[in-house]
mmCIF file of C-alpha atoms in Angstrom:
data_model
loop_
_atom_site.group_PDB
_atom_site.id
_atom_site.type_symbol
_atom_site.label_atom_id
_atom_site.label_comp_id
_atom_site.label_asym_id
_atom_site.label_seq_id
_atom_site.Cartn_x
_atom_site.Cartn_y
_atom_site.Cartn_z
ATOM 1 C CA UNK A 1 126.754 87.888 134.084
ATOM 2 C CA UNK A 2 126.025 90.180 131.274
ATOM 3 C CA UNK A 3 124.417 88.643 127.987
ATOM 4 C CA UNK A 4 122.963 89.935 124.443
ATOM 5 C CA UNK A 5 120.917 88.138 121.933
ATOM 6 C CA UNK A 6 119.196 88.172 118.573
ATOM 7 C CA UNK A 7 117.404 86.177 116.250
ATOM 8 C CA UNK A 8 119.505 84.524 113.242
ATOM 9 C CA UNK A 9 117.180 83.205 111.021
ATOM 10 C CA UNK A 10 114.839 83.968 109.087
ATOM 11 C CA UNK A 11 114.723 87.650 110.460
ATOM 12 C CA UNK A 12 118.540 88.474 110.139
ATOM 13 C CA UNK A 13 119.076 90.983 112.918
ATOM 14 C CA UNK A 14 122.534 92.768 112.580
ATOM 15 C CA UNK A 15 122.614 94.061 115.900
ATOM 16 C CA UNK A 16 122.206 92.650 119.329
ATOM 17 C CA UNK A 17 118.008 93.045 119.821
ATOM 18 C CA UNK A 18 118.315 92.577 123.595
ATOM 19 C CA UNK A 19 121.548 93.445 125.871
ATOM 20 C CA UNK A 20 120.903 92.442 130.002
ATOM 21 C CA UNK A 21 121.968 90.526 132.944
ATOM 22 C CA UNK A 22 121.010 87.380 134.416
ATOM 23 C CA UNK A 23 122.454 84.417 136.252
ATOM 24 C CA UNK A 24 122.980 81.538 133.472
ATOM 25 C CA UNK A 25 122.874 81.840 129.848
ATOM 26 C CA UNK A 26 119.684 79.985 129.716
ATOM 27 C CA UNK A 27 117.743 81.788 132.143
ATOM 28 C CA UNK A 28 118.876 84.909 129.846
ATOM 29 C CA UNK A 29 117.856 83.023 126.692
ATOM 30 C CA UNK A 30 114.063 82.844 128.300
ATOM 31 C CA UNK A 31 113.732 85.870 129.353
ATOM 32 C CA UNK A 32 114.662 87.171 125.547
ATOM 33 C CA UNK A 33 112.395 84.502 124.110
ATOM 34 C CA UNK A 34 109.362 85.721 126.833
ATOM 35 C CA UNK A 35 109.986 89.589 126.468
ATOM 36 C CA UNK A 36 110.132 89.721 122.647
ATOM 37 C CA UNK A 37 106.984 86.914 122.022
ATOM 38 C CA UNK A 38 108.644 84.840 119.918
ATOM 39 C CA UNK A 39 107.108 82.246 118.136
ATOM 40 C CA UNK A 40 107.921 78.556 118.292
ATOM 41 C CA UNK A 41 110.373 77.437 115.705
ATOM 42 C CA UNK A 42 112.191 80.930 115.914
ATOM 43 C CA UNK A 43 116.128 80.783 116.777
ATOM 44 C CA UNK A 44 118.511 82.738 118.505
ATOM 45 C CA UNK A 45 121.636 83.203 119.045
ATOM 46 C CA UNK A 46 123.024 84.527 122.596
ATOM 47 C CA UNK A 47 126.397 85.608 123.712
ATOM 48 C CA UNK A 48 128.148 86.408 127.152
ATOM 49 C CA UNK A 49 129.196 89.572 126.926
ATOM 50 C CA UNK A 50 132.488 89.086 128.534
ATOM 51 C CA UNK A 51 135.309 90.358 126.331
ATOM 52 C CA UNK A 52 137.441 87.862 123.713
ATOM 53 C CA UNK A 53 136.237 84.549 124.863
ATOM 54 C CA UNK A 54 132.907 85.075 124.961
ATOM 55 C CA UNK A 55 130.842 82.174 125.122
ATOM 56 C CA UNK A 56 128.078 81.697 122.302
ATOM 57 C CA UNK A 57 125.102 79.245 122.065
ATOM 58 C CA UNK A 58 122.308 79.164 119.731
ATOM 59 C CA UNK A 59 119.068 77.890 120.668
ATOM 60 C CA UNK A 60 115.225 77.233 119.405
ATOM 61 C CA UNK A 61 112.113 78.084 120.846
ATOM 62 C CA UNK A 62 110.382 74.652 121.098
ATOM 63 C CA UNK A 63 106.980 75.742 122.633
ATOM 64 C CA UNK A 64 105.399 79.027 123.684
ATOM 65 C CA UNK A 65 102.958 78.681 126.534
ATOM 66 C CA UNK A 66 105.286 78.321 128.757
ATOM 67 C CA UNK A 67 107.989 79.026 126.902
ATOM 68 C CA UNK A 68 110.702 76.234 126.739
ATOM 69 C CA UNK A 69 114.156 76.153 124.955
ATOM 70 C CA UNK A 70 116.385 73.839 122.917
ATOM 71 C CA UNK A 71 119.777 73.744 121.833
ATOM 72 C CA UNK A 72 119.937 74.923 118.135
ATOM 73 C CA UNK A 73 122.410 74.512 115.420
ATOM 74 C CA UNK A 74 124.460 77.668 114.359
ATOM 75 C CA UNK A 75 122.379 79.160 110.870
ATOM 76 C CA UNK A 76 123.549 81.476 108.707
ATOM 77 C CA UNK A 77 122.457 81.280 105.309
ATOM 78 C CA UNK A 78 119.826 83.113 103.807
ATOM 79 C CA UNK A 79 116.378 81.535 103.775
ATOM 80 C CA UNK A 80 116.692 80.610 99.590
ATOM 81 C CA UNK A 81 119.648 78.845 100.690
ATOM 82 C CA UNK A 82 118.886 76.967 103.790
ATOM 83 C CA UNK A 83 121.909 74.642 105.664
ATOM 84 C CA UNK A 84 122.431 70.890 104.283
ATOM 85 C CA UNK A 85 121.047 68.441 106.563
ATOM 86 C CA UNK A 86 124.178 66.542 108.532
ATOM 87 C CA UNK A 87 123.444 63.385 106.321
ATOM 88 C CA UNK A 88 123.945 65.778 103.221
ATOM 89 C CA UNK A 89 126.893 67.217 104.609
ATOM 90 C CA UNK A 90 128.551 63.907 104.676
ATOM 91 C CA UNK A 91 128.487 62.941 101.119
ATOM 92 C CA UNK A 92 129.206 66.259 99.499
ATOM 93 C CA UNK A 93 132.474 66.192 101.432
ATOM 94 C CA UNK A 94 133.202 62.179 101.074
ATOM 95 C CA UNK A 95 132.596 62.691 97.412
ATOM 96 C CA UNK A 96 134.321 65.585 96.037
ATOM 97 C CA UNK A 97 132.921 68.892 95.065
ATOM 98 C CA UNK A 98 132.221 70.857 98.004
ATOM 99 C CA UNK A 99 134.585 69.913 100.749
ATOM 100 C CA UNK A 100 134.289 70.571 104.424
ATOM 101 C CA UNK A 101 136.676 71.913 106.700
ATOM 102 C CA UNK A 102 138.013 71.198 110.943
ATOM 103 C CA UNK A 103 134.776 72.391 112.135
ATOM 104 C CA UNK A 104 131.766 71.644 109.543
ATOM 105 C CA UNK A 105 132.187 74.515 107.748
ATOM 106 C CA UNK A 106 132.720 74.230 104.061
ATOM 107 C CA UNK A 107 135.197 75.550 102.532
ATOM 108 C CA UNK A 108 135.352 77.552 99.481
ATOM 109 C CA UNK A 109 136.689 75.002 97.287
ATOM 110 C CA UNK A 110 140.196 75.581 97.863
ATOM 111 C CA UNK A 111 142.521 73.602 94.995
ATOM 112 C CA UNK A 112 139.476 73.919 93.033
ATOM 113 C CA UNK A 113 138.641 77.818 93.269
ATOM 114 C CA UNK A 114 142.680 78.422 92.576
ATOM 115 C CA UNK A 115 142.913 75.801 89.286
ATOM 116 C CA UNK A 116 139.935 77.979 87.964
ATOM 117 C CA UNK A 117 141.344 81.270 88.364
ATOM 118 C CA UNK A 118 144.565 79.849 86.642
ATOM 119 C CA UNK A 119 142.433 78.536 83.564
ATOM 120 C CA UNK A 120 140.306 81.900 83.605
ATOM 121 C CA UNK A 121 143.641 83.715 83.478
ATOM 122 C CA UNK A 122 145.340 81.571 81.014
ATOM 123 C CA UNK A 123 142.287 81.264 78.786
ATOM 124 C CA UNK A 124 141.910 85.191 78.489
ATOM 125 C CA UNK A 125 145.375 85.702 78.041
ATOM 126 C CA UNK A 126 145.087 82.636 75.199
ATOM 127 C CA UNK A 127 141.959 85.442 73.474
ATOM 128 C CA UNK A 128 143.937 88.402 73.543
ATOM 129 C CA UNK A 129 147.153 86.562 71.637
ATOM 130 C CA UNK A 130 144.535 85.340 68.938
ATOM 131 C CA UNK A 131 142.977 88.891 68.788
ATOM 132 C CA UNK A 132 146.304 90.567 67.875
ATOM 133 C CA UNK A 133 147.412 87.166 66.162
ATOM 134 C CA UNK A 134 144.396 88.644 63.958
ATOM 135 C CA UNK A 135 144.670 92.245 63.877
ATOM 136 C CA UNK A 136 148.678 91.863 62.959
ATOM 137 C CA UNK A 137 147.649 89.148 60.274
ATOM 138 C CA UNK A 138 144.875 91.679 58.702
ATOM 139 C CA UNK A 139 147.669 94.090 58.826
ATOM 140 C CA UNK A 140 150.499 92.586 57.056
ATOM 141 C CA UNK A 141 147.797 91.044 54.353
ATOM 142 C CA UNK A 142 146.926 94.877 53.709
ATOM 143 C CA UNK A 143 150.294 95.512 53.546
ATOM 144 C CA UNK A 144 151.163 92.860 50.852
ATOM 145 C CA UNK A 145 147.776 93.389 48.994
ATOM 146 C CA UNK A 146 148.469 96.789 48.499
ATOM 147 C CA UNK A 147 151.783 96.623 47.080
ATOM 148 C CA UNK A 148 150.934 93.760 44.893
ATOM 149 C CA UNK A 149 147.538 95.839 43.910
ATOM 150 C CA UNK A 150 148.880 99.719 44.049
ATOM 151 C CA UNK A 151 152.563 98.859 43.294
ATOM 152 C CA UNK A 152 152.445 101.177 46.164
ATOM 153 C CA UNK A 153 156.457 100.885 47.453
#
């Protein structure tokens, strides 16, 4: 079977580092950790190379000499904003604010994001009514003061 692999975090890699064969996707996720050196603590993500429904697992290099694997969870953030731990994950979405959605993943706020834009939008369109409220008061005031000044109509 034909794999690929590359590290996910820290080192963000956007393409696939290493692209070969081998008989399981473990055995393939060795040979990637053995041939680039990684060090322990460094994770990976690997992928069968097999069209649509490719199979993906992410895993950890544990120790180096030999090298050994574990199973890793999927990471994606950036290192300044590392994943919430699973216990944190449970109260942010038992108790409001960020929610999370069918699979873990957490969602962008949904109802939330959507009430904002409507108060963004109705609170800008509240600014521009009391700028020209303004500008058409300071008008008409001209107006009056210069007929009642000037006697100008």
């Amino acid at each position: 079977m034909r794999y690929a692999a590359r590290r996910t975090w820290p080192e963000k890699i956007k393409a696939w580092e290493y692209i070969s064969e081998a008989e399981d996707m473990e055995a393939f996720a060795l040979m990637f950790a053995e041939d680039k050196q990684l060090a322990a603590d460094t994770e990976f993500v690997v992928i069968e190379k097999a069209g649509a429904e490719s199979e993906i697992e992410f895993f950890k290099v544990s120790r180096t000499e030999p090298y050994a694997l574990i199973a890793a969870e999927p990471r994606v953030e950036s290192a300044s904003n590392p994943a919430p731990a699973p216990a944190q994950a449970q109260k942010t979405s038992s108790g409001g604010g960020l929610g999370f959605g069918r699979q873990g993943q957490p969602m962008d706020g949904g109802a939330e994001a959507i009430a904002g834009v409507w108060r963004a939008m109705f609170s800008n369109a509240l600014f521009f009514g009391k700028v020209g409220a303004t500008a058409m008061l300071i008008f008409v005031s001209a107006v009056f003061m210069a007929k009642w000044w000037f006697n100008a109509w």
